[in-house]
Amino acid sequence: TKLHDTLLHKEAELRAAGDIWSEHILENAKAYIMTIIYIVVTVTIGYPLISGIADAAGLRDERYYYITRFFDSLIYIWLPQINVMILRIFQGRNKRHRMVGRTVVIGD
C-alpha cells in the first residue's frame, strides 16, 4: 500500500540520517583512539614519523636531530585534529566543520 511504502521510505531516510549523525558524534572518539595508537607505536619503537623518515634517509647528524624532534612534537600536539581530518576525508564529510563537542537538543 501507499502508506506502507511511505513508512518504509521515511524509515530509510531516518536510518541514513542516523548513520551521518553517528559518524559526526563518534568522530572525536575515533580520532583519539587513532591518536593513542600512533603515540603508543611511535614511542614504543622510538621513531616518531619525521624522525623515522629522517633516520631512514640517513640524516643522522645532530643538527637534524632537533629540527626533526621539533616537527614530531608539532605532530603530537595537533594529532587529534589531524586524525579528525583523516576521518573526514575517508568518510567524504565536510572538512570545514567545527571540531568541538556535540550537543543534542530534543524538542517536544
mmCIF file of N, CA, C and O in Angstrom:
data_model
loop_
_atom_site.group_PDB
_atom_site.id
_atom_site.type_symbol
_atom_site.label_atom_id
_atom_site.label_comp_id
_atom_site.label_asym_id
_atom_site.label_seq_id
_atom_site.Cartn_x
_atom_site.Cartn_y
_atom_site.Cartn_z
ATOM 1 N N THR A 1 0.829 -1.190 0.000
ATOM 2 C CA THR A 1 0.000 0.000 0.000
ATOM 3 C C THR A 1 0.870 1.248 0.000
ATOM 4 O O THR A 1 2.059 1.183 0.294
ATOM 5 N N LYS A 2 0.232 2.363 -0.277
ATOM 6 C CA LYS A 2 0.969 3.616 -0.339
ATOM 7 C C LYS A 2 1.505 4.018 1.038
ATOM 8 O O LYS A 2 2.635 4.505 1.158
ATOM 9 N N LEU A 3 0.711 3.821 2.076
ATOM 10 C CA LEU A 3 1.151 4.149 3.433
ATOM 11 C C LEU A 3 2.374 3.326 3.815
ATOM 12 O O LEU A 3 3.345 3.856 4.379
ATOM 13 N N HIS A 4 2.331 2.040 3.503
ATOM 14 C CA HIS A 4 3.457 1.152 3.804
ATOM 15 C C HIS A 4 4.721 1.627 3.082
ATOM 16 O O HIS A 4 5.807 1.675 3.678
ATOM 17 N N ASP A 5 4.605 1.984 1.811
ATOM 18 C CA ASP A 5 5.752 2.475 1.036
ATOM 19 C C ASP A 5 6.289 3.782 1.608
ATOM 20 O O ASP A 5 7.499 3.983 1.694
ATOM 21 N N THR A 6 5.374 4.652 2.031
ATOM 22 C CA THR A 6 5.784 5.928 2.630
ATOM 23 C C THR A 6 6.539 5.687 3.929
ATOM 24 O O THR A 6 7.566 6.315 4.190
ATOM 25 N N LEU A 7 6.026 4.776 4.752
ATOM 26 C CA LEU A 7 6.697 4.465 6.021
ATOM 27 C C LEU A 7 8.076 3.853 5.787
ATOM 28 O O LEU A 7 9.036 4.180 6.492
ATOM 29 N N LEU A 8 8.178 2.968 4.815
ATOM 30 C CA LEU A 8 9.482 2.382 4.503
ATOM 31 C C LEU A 8 10.470 3.436 4.019
ATOM 32 O O LEU A 8 11.642 3.422 4.385
ATOM 33 N N HIS A 9 9.979 4.366 3.209
ATOM 34 C CA HIS A 9 10.832 5.442 2.715
ATOM 35 C C HIS A 9 11.306 6.329 3.870
ATOM 36 O O HIS A 9 12.479 6.696 3.945
ATOM 37 N N LYS A 10 10.394 6.680 4.775
ATOM 38 C CA LYS A 10 10.749 7.511 5.937
ATOM 39 C C LYS A 10 11.743 6.783 6.835
ATOM 40 O O LYS A 10 12.671 7.386 7.366
ATOM 41 N N GLU A 11 11.530 5.477 7.017
ATOM 42 C CA GLU A 11 12.467 4.707 7.832
ATOM 43 C C GLU A 11 13.855 4.721 7.216
ATOM 44 O O GLU A 11 14.855 4.903 7.921
ATOM 45 N N ALA A 12 13.959 4.563 5.913
ATOM 46 C CA ALA A 12 15.254 4.597 5.230
ATOM 47 C C ALA A 12 15.904 5.963 5.385
ATOM 48 O O ALA A 12 17.123 6.062 5.625
ATOM 49 N N GLU A 13 15.108 7.035 5.271
ATOM 50 C CA GLU A 13 15.645 8.390 5.457
ATOM 51 C C GLU A 13 16.171 8.583 6.879
ATOM 52 O O GLU A 13 17.240 9.156 7.074
ATOM 53 N N LEU A 14 15.414 8.113 7.869
ATOM 54 C CA LEU A 14 15.835 8.251 9.265
ATOM 55 C C LEU A 14 17.103 7.443 9.551
ATOM 56 O O LEU A 14 17.990 7.903 10.262
ATOM 57 N N ARG A 15 17.180 6.256 8.999
ATOM 58 C CA ARG A 15 18.379 5.441 9.202
ATOM 59 C C ARG A 15 19.608 6.088 8.549
ATOM 60 O O ARG A 15 20.697 6.074 9.111
ATOM 61 N N ALA A 16 19.437 6.656 7.366
ATOM 62 C CA ALA A 16 20.543 7.354 6.686
ATOM 63 C C ALA A 16 20.985 8.561 7.506
ATOM 64 O O ALA A 16 22.185 8.812 7.668
ATOM 65 N N ALA A 17 20.024 9.312 8.037
ATOM 66 C CA ALA A 17 20.360 10.459 8.885
ATOM 67 C C ALA A 17 21.066 9.993 10.156
ATOM 68 O O ALA A 17 22.009 10.641 10.630
ATOM 69 N N GLY A 18 20.632 8.867 10.704
ATOM 70 C CA GLY A 18 21.289 8.307 11.890
ATOM 71 C C GLY A 18 22.722 7.892 11.614
ATOM 72 O O GLY A 18 23.606 8.071 12.463
ATOM 73 N N ASP A 19 22.977 7.343 10.436
ATOM 74 C CA ASP A 19 24.346 6.972 10.066
ATOM 75 C C ASP A 19 25.247 8.204 10.001
ATOM 76 O O ASP A 19 26.371 8.188 10.500
ATOM 77 N N ILE A 20 24.739 9.265 9.393
ATOM 78 C CA ILE A 20 25.511 10.511 9.314
ATOM 79 C C ILE A 20 25.744 11.073 10.711
ATOM 80 O O ILE A 20 26.857 11.490 11.047
ATOM 81 N N TRP A 21 24.711 11.082 11.531
ATOM 82 C CA TRP A 21 24.822 11.603 12.891
ATOM 83 C C TRP A 21 25.819 10.791 13.711
ATOM 84 O O TRP A 21 26.610 11.353 14.463
ATOM 85 N N SER A 22 25.801 9.467 13.563
ATOM 86 C CA SER A 22 26.721 8.634 14.337
ATOM 87 C C SER A 22 28.177 8.891 13.933
ATOM 88 O O SER A 22 29.063 8.918 14.789
ATOM 89 N N GLU A 23 28.422 9.098 12.641
ATOM 90 C CA GLU A 23 29.785 9.449 12.221
ATOM 91 C C GLU A 23 30.202 10.770 12.839
ATOM 92 O O GLU A 23 31.346 10.945 13.257
ATOM 93 N N HIS A 24 29.279 11.696 12.898
ATOM 94 C CA HIS A 24 29.536 13.010 13.474
ATOM 95 C C HIS A 24 29.824 12.911 14.972
ATOM 96 O O HIS A 24 30.791 13.489 15.468
ATOM 97 N N ILE A 25 29.003 12.163 15.686
ATOM 98 C CA ILE A 25 29.141 12.041 17.137
ATOM 99 C C ILE A 25 30.393 11.260 17.528
ATOM 100 O O ILE A 25 31.093 11.614 18.469
ATOM 101 N N LEU A 26 30.694 10.184 16.823
ATOM 102 C CA LEU A 26 31.808 9.313 17.185
ATOM 103 C C LEU A 26 33.158 9.785 16.630
ATOM 104 O O LEU A 26 34.182 9.159 16.887
ATOM 105 N N GLU A 27 33.153 10.884 15.911
ATOM 106 C CA GLU A 27 34.369 11.382 15.272
ATOM 107 C C GLU A 27 35.502 11.622 16.272
ATOM 108 O O GLU A 27 36.628 11.169 16.059
ATOM 109 N N ASN A 28 35.215 12.310 17.371
ATOM 110 C CA ASN A 28 36.270 12.609 18.342
ATOM 111 C C ASN A 28 36.792 11.352 19.030
ATOM 112 O O ASN A 28 38.002 11.217 19.250
ATOM 113 N N ALA A 29 35.904 10.434 19.360
ATOM 114 C CA ALA A 29 36.345 9.191 19.997
ATOM 115 C C ALA A 29 37.256 8.402 19.061
ATOM 116 O O ALA A 29 38.309 7.898 19.470
ATOM 117 N N LYS A 30 36.862 8.309 17.793
ATOM 118 C CA LYS A 30 37.690 7.599 16.813
ATOM 119 C C LYS A 30 39.037 8.291 16.627
ATOM 120 O O LYS A 30 40.076 7.635 16.532
ATOM 121 N N ALA A 31 39.030 9.628 16.591
ATOM 122 C CA ALA A 31 40.275 10.388 16.420
ATOM 123 C C ALA A 31 41.212 10.158 17.606
ATOM 124 O O ALA A 31 42.420 10.016 17.428
ATOM 125 N N TYR A 32 40.666 10.114 18.817
ATOM 126 C CA TYR A 32 41.512 9.876 19.984
ATOM 127 C C TYR A 32 42.043 8.446 20.031
ATOM 128 O O TYR A 32 43.173 8.218 20.454
ATOM 129 N N ILE A 33 41.266 7.497 19.576
ATOM 130 C CA ILE A 33 41.768 6.121 19.501
ATOM 131 C C ILE A 33 42.929 6.052 18.506
ATOM 132 O O ILE A 33 43.957 5.430 18.773
ATOM 133 N N MET A 34 42.774 6.718 17.357
ATOM 134 C CA MET A 34 43.859 6.761 16.372
ATOM 135 C C MET A 34 45.101 7.432 16.974
ATOM 136 O O MET A 34 46.231 6.991 16.744
ATOM 137 N N THR A 35 44.889 8.500 17.750
ATOM 138 C CA THR A 35 45.987 9.221 18.384
ATOM 139 C C THR A 35 46.712 8.329 19.388
ATOM 140 O O THR A 35 47.945 8.287 19.413
ATOM 141 N N ILE A 36 45.954 7.623 20.202
ATOM 142 C CA ILE A 36 46.548 6.731 21.204
ATOM 143 C C ILE A 36 47.387 5.657 20.517
ATOM 144 O O ILE A 36 48.508 5.367 20.942
ATOM 145 N N ILE A 37 46.852 5.078 19.458
ATOM 146 C CA ILE A 37 47.604 4.043 18.736
ATOM 147 C C ILE A 37 48.898 4.619 18.170
ATOM 148 O O ILE A 37 49.969 4.018 18.301
ATOM 149 N N TYR A 38 48.836 5.809 17.557
ATOM 150 C CA TYR A 38 50.035 6.448 16.996
ATOM 151 C C TYR A 38 51.082 6.687 18.081
ATOM 152 O O TYR A 38 52.265 6.381 17.895
ATOM 153 N N ILE A 39 50.652 7.231 19.216
ATOM 154 C CA ILE A 39 51.598 7.531 20.291
ATOM 155 C C ILE A 39 52.221 6.254 20.845
ATOM 156 O O ILE A 39 53.438 6.174 21.034
ATOM 157 N N VAL A 40 51.396 5.257 21.107
ATOM 158 C CA VAL A 40 51.928 4.001 21.656
ATOM 159 C C VAL A 40 52.938 3.372 20.700
ATOM 160 O O VAL A 40 54.023 2.958 21.111
ATOM 161 N N VAL A 41 52.609 3.323 19.422
ATOM 162 C CA VAL A 41 53.506 2.699 18.447
ATOM 163 C C VAL A 41 54.805 3.494 18.303
ATOM 164 O O VAL A 41 55.897 2.937 18.382
ATOM 165 N N THR A 42 54.691 4.817 18.114
ATOM 166 C CA THR A 42 55.909 5.598 17.861
ATOM 167 C C THR A 42 56.807 5.699 19.088
ATOM 168 O O THR A 42 58.031 5.681 18.959
ATOM 169 N N VAL A 43 56.211 5.787 20.262
ATOM 170 C CA VAL A 43 57.029 5.841 21.476
ATOM 171 C C VAL A 43 57.652 4.475 21.746
ATOM 172 O O VAL A 43 58.818 4.377 22.140
ATOM 173 N N THR A 44 56.903 3.413 21.507
ATOM 174 C CA THR A 44 57.424 2.068 21.753
ATOM 175 C C THR A 44 58.597 1.738 20.842
ATOM 176 O O THR A 44 59.620 1.228 21.302
ATOM 177 N N ILE A 45 58.464 2.038 19.553
ATOM 178 C CA ILE A 45 59.562 1.708 18.633
ATOM 179 C C ILE A 45 60.647 2.775 18.618
ATOM 180 O O ILE A 45 61.739 2.539 18.116
ATOM 181 N N GLY A 46 60.355 3.967 19.178
ATOM 182 C CA GLY A 46 61.364 5.010 19.292
ATOM 183 C C GLY A 46 61.562 5.843 18.038
ATOM 184 O O GLY A 46 62.551 6.565 17.930
ATOM 185 N N TYR A 47 60.648 5.730 17.084
ATOM 186 C CA TYR A 47 60.764 6.500 15.841
ATOM 187 C C TYR A 47 59.456 7.197 15.504
ATOM 188 O O TYR A 47 58.620 6.635 14.807
ATOM 189 N N PRO A 48 59.286 8.432 15.978
ATOM 190 C CA PRO A 48 58.133 9.199 15.503
ATOM 191 C C PRO A 48 58.251 9.437 13.997
ATOM 192 O O PRO A 48 59.315 9.225 13.409
ATOM 193 N N LEU A 49 57.204 9.893 13.371
ATOM 194 C CA LEU A 49 57.111 9.968 11.919
ATOM 195 C C LEU A 49 58.275 10.718 11.267
ATOM 196 O O LEU A 49 59.002 10.153 10.443
ATOM 197 N N ILE A 50 58.475 11.965 11.605
ATOM 198 C CA ILE A 50 59.504 12.781 10.949
ATOM 199 C C ILE A 50 60.895 12.263 11.284
ATOM 200 O O ILE A 50 61.748 12.126 10.396
ATOM 201 N N SER A 51 61.151 11.950 12.532
ATOM 202 C CA SER A 51 62.461 11.426 12.929
ATOM 203 C C SER A 51 62.744 10.082 12.266
ATOM 204 O O SER A 51 63.873 9.811 11.863
ATOM 205 N N GLY A 52 61.721 9.252 12.151
ATOM 206 C CA GLY A 52 61.892 7.955 11.497
ATOM 207 C C GLY A 52 62.227 8.104 10.022
ATOM 208 O O GLY A 52 63.101 7.404 9.495
ATOM 209 N N ILE A 53 61.547 9.030 9.345
ATOM 210 C CA ILE A 53 61.839 9.279 7.932
ATOM 211 C C ILE A 53 63.244 9.835 7.768
ATOM 212 O O ILE A 53 64.000 9.412 6.882
ATOM 213 N N ALA A 54 63.617 10.786 8.637
ATOM 214 C CA ALA A 54 64.958 11.379 8.563
ATOM 215 C C ALA A 54 66.025 10.322 8.814
ATOM 216 O O ALA A 54 67.052 10.285 8.118
ATOM 217 N N ASP A 55 65.796 9.456 9.778
ATOM 218 C CA ASP A 55 66.767 8.402 10.082
ATOM 219 C C ASP A 55 66.884 7.420 8.919
ATOM 220 O O ASP A 55 67.986 7.012 8.545
ATOM 221 N N ALA A 56 65.751 7.072 8.322
ATOM 222 C CA ALA A 56 65.771 6.151 7.183
ATOM 223 C C ALA A 56 66.461 6.779 5.969
ATOM 224 O O ALA A 56 67.059 6.070 5.162
ATOM 225 N N ALA A 57 66.381 8.107 5.871
ATOM 226 C CA ALA A 57 67.030 8.807 4.761
ATOM 227 C C ALA A 57 68.512 9.066 5.025
ATOM 228 O O ALA A 57 69.201 9.624 4.178
ATOM 229 N N GLY A 58 68.988 8.679 6.197
ATOM 230 C CA GLY A 58 70.405 8.831 6.518
ATOM 231 C C GLY A 58 70.766 10.169 7.132
ATOM 232 O O GLY A 58 71.947 10.509 7.236
ATOM 233 N N LEU A 59 69.787 10.929 7.581
ATOM 234 C CA LEU A 59 70.056 12.228 8.215
ATOM 235 C C LEU A 59 70.259 12.025 9.711
ATOM 236 O O LEU A 59 69.388 12.308 10.524
ATOM 237 N N ARG A 60 71.423 11.562 10.074
ATOM 238 C CA ARG A 60 71.708 11.243 11.476
ATOM 239 C C ARG A 60 72.566 12.301 12.152
ATOM 240 O O ARG A 60 72.974 12.137 13.287
ATOM 241 N N ASP A 61 72.822 13.391 11.471
ATOM 242 C CA ASP A 61 73.614 14.489 12.015
ATOM 243 C C ASP A 61 72.840 15.165 13.149
ATOM 244 O O ASP A 61 71.617 15.247 13.119
ATOM 245 N N GLU A 62 73.570 15.678 14.136
ATOM 246 C CA GLU A 62 72.934 16.285 15.300
ATOM 247 C C GLU A 62 72.063 17.491 14.929
ATOM 248 O O GLU A 62 71.046 17.747 15.559
ATOM 249 N N ARG A 63 72.433 18.234 13.909
ATOM 250 C CA ARG A 63 71.640 19.410 13.541
ATOM 251 C C ARG A 63 70.252 19.007 13.029
ATOM 252 O O ARG A 63 69.299 19.768 13.152
ATOM 253 N N TYR A 64 70.109 17.831 12.473
ATOM 254 C CA TYR A 64 68.797 17.351 12.032
ATOM 255 C C TYR A 64 67.989 16.774 13.182
ATOM 256 O O TYR A 64 66.767 16.742 13.141
ATOM 257 N N TYR A 65 68.687 16.309 14.200
ATOM 258 C CA TYR A 65 68.037 15.673 15.342
ATOM 259 C C TYR A 65 67.000 16.600 15.977
ATOM 260 O O TYR A 65 65.856 16.211 16.192
ATOM 261 N N TYR A 66 67.391 17.831 16.271
ATOM 262 C CA TYR A 66 66.498 18.741 16.979
ATOM 263 C C TYR A 66 65.359 19.259 16.103
ATOM 264 O O TYR A 66 64.234 19.397 16.572
ATOM 265 N N ILE A 67 65.639 19.515 14.868
ATOM 266 C CA ILE A 67 64.566 20.006 13.985
ATOM 267 C C ILE A 67 63.526 18.910 13.716
ATOM 268 O O ILE A 67 62.329 19.174 13.688
ATOM 269 N N THR A 68 63.985 17.663 13.557
ATOM 270 C CA THR A 68 63.018 16.576 13.353
ATOM 271 C C THR A 68 62.203 16.339 14.617
ATOM 272 O O THR A 68 60.992 16.085 14.538
ATOM 273 N N ARG A 69 62.820 16.432 15.772
ATOM 274 C CA ARG A 69 62.081 16.276 17.037
ATOM 275 C C ARG A 69 61.065 17.401 17.208
ATOM 276 O O ARG A 69 59.968 17.183 17.726
ATOM 277 N N PHE A 70 61.450 18.605 16.776
ATOM 278 C CA PHE A 70 60.528 19.738 16.856
ATOM 279 C C PHE A 70 59.275 19.459 16.016
ATOM 280 O O PHE A 70 58.153 19.635 16.498
ATOM 281 N N PHE A 71 59.461 19.024 14.781
ATOM 282 C CA PHE A 71 58.306 18.729 13.930
ATOM 283 C C PHE A 71 57.503 17.531 14.443
ATOM 284 O O PHE A 71 56.273 17.508 14.330
ATOM 285 N N ASP A 72 58.189 16.557 15.021
ATOM 286 C CA ASP A 72 57.465 15.442 15.647
ATOM 287 C C ASP A 72 56.599 15.934 16.806
ATOM 288 O O ASP A 72 55.471 15.468 16.990
ATOM 289 N N SER A 73 57.114 16.878 17.581
ATOM 290 C CA SER A 73 56.325 17.410 18.701
ATOM 291 C C SER A 73 55.092 18.146 18.192
ATOM 292 O O SER A 73 54.027 18.074 18.800
ATOM 293 N N LEU A 74 55.223 18.847 17.061
ATOM 294 C CA LEU A 74 54.056 19.517 16.486
ATOM 295 C C LEU A 74 53.005 18.500 16.036
ATOM 296 O O LEU A 74 51.800 18.736 16.189
ATOM 297 N N ILE A 75 53.465 17.373 15.508
ATOM 298 C CA ILE A 75 52.521 16.319 15.128
ATOM 299 C C ILE A 75 51.793 15.798 16.360
ATOM 300 O O ILE A 75 50.568 15.625 16.346
ATOM 301 N N TYR A 76 52.528 15.576 17.458
ATOM 302 C CA TYR A 76 51.880 15.107 18.681
ATOM 303 C C TYR A 76 50.848 16.121 19.190
ATOM 304 O O TYR A 76 49.771 15.744 19.642
ATOM 305 N N ILE A 77 51.172 17.410 19.112
ATOM 306 C CA ILE A 77 50.250 18.444 19.585
ATOM 307 C C ILE A 77 48.967 18.465 18.751
ATOM 308 O O ILE A 77 47.870 18.547 19.287
ATOM 309 N N TRP A 78 49.110 18.394 17.435
ATOM 310 C CA TRP A 78 47.970 18.539 16.534
ATOM 311 C C TRP A 78 47.373 17.208 16.075
ATOM 312 O O TRP A 78 46.464 17.196 15.251
ATOM 313 N N LEU A 79 47.834 16.100 16.610
ATOM 314 C CA LEU A 79 47.413 14.793 16.131
ATOM 315 C C LEU A 79 45.900 14.546 16.212
ATOM 316 O O LEU A 79 45.328 14.011 15.258
ATOM 317 N N PRO A 80 45.210 14.929 17.286
ATOM 318 C CA PRO A 80 43.759 14.705 17.273
ATOM 319 C C PRO A 80 43.063 15.431 16.118
ATOM 320 O O PRO A 80 42.191 14.858 15.460
ATOM 321 N N GLN A 81 43.467 16.666 15.836
ATOM 322 C CA GLN A 81 42.868 17.402 14.731
ATOM 323 C C GLN A 81 43.253 16.792 13.385
ATOM 324 O O GLN A 81 42.429 16.729 12.468
ATOM 325 N N ILE A 82 44.490 16.346 13.268
ATOM 326 C CA ILE A 82 44.936 15.682 12.037
ATOM 327 C C ILE A 82 44.101 14.425 11.808
ATOM 328 O O ILE A 82 43.645 14.153 10.691
ATOM 329 N N ASN A 83 43.866 13.670 12.868
ATOM 330 C CA ASN A 83 43.082 12.438 12.738
ATOM 331 C C ASN A 83 41.623 12.721 12.416
ATOM 332 O O ASN A 83 40.992 11.952 11.679
ATOM 333 N N VAL A 84 41.059 13.800 12.948
ATOM 334 C CA VAL A 84 39.690 14.187 12.577
ATOM 335 C C VAL A 84 39.634 14.460 11.080
ATOM 336 O O VAL A 84 38.705 14.026 10.386
ATOM 337 N N MET A 85 40.628 15.176 10.561
ATOM 338 C CA MET A 85 40.653 15.470 9.122
ATOM 339 C C MET A 85 40.796 14.188 8.302
ATOM 340 O O MET A 85 40.157 14.038 7.260
ATOM 341 N N ILE A 86 41.626 13.263 8.763
ATOM 342 C CA ILE A 86 41.783 11.981 8.064
ATOM 343 C C ILE A 86 40.445 11.237 8.019
ATOM 344 O O ILE A 86 40.045 10.715 6.976
ATOM 345 N N LEU A 87 39.745 11.194 9.156
ATOM 346 C CA LEU A 87 38.434 10.541 9.196
ATOM 347 C C LEU A 87 37.455 11.205 8.237
ATOM 348 O O LEU A 87 36.737 10.528 7.503
ATOM 349 N N ARG A 88 37.436 12.531 8.223
ATOM 350 C CA ARG A 88 36.503 13.244 7.349
ATOM 351 C C ARG A 88 36.816 12.996 5.879
ATOM 352 O O ARG A 88 35.903 12.904 5.057
ATOM 353 N N ILE A 89 38.083 12.907 5.549
ATOM 354 C CA ILE A 89 38.468 12.621 4.161
ATOM 355 C C ILE A 89 37.977 11.237 3.765
ATOM 356 O O ILE A 89 37.378 11.049 2.707
ATOM 357 N N PHE A 90 38.229 10.242 4.613
ATOM 358 C CA PHE A 90 37.798 8.874 4.301
ATOM 359 C C PHE A 90 36.281 8.723 4.285
ATOM 360 O O PHE A 90 35.745 7.907 3.546
ATOM 361 N N GLN A 91 35.581 9.503 5.115
ATOM 362 C CA GLN A 91 34.124 9.414 5.169
ATOM 363 C C GLN A 91 33.443 10.325 4.153
ATOM 364 O O GLN A 91 32.230 10.270 3.988
ATOM 365 N N GLY A 92 34.231 11.173 3.483
ATOM 366 C CA GLY A 92 33.662 12.085 2.497
ATOM 367 C C GLY A 92 32.809 13.175 3.124
ATOM 368 O O GLY A 92 31.843 13.645 2.522
ATOM 369 N N ARG A 93 33.166 13.586 4.326
ATOM 370 C CA ARG A 93 32.384 14.594 5.046
ATOM 371 C C ARG A 93 33.012 15.973 4.906
ATOM 372 O O ARG A 93 34.145 16.117 4.465
ATOM 373 N N ASN A 94 32.260 16.990 5.319
ATOM 374 C CA ASN A 94 32.719 18.373 5.250
ATOM 375 C C ASN A 94 33.969 18.566 6.109
ATOM 376 O O ASN A 94 33.956 18.292 7.310
ATOM 377 N N LYS A 95 35.035 19.054 5.511
ATOM 378 C CA LYS A 95 36.297 19.218 6.232
ATOM 379 C C LYS A 95 36.371 20.533 7.000
ATOM 380 O O LYS A 95 37.238 20.718 7.835
ATOM 381 N N ARG A 96 35.452 21.451 6.740
ATOM 382 C CA ARG A 96 35.494 22.756 7.399
ATOM 383 C C ARG A 96 34.561 22.853 8.600
ATOM 384 O O ARG A 96 34.444 23.902 9.208
ATOM 385 N N HIS A 97 33.911 21.769 8.944
ATOM 386 C CA HIS A 97 33.008 21.780 10.093
ATOM 387 C C HIS A 97 33.815 21.894 11.378
ATOM 388 O O HIS A 97 34.949 21.430 11.456
ATOM 389 N N ARG A 98 33.206 22.469 12.408
ATOM 390 C CA ARG A 98 33.933 22.657 13.677
ATOM 391 C C ARG A 98 34.309 21.321 14.312
ATOM 392 O O ARG A 98 33.658 20.309 14.096
ATOM 393 N N MET A 99 35.365 21.352 15.126
ATOM 394 C CA MET A 99 35.867 20.136 15.784
ATOM 395 C C MET A 99 35.720 20.265 17.297
ATOM 396 O O MET A 99 36.696 20.270 18.022
ATOM 397 N N VAL A 100 34.497 20.389 17.757
ATOM 398 C CA VAL A 100 34.269 20.531 19.199
ATOM 399 C C VAL A 100 33.169 19.582 19.626
ATOM 400 O O VAL A 100 32.643 18.820 18.819
ATOM 401 N N GLY A 101 32.794 19.664 20.884
ATOM 402 C CA GLY A 101 31.774 18.785 21.424
ATOM 403 C C GLY A 101 30.440 18.904 20.709
ATOM 404 O O GLY A 101 30.119 19.934 20.114
ATOM 405 N N ARG A 102 29.651 17.885 20.773
ATOM 406 C CA ARG A 102 28.360 17.835 20.116
ATOM 407 C C ARG A 102 27.249 17.997 21.142
ATOM 408 O O ARG A 102 27.373 17.556 22.283
ATOM 409 N N THR A 103 26.153 18.598 20.731
ATOM 410 C CA THR A 103 25.008 18.806 21.610
ATOM 411 C C THR A 103 23.767 18.216 20.959
ATOM 412 O O THR A 103 23.573 18.373 19.745
ATOM 413 N N VAL A 104 22.974 17.563 21.745
ATOM 414 C CA VAL A 104 21.707 17.023 21.264
ATOM 415 C C VAL A 104 20.596 17.827 21.908
ATOM 416 O O VAL A 104 20.555 17.974 23.128
ATOM 417 N N VAL A 105 19.709 18.384 21.103
ATOM 418 C CA VAL A 105 18.556 19.118 21.595
ATOM 419 C C VAL A 105 17.318 18.342 21.181
ATOM 420 O O VAL A 105 17.119 18.043 20.008
ATOM 421 N N ILE A 106 16.497 18.023 22.160
ATOM 422 C CA ILE A 106 15.268 17.287 21.886
ATOM 423 C C ILE A 106 14.097 18.219 22.147
ATOM 424 O O ILE A 106 13.931 18.744 23.242
ATOM 425 N N GLY A 107 13.304 18.452 21.101
ATOM 426 C CA GLY A 107 12.123 19.300 21.248
ATOM 427 C C GLY A 107 10.876 18.437 21.328
ATOM 428 O O GLY A 107 10.761 17.451 20.629
ATOM 429 N N ASP A 108 9.999 18.815 22.177
ATOM 430 C CA ASP A 108 8.768 18.042 22.333
ATOM 431 C C ASP A 108 7.588 18.857 21.872
ATOM 432 O O ASP A 108 7.450 19.991 22.061
#
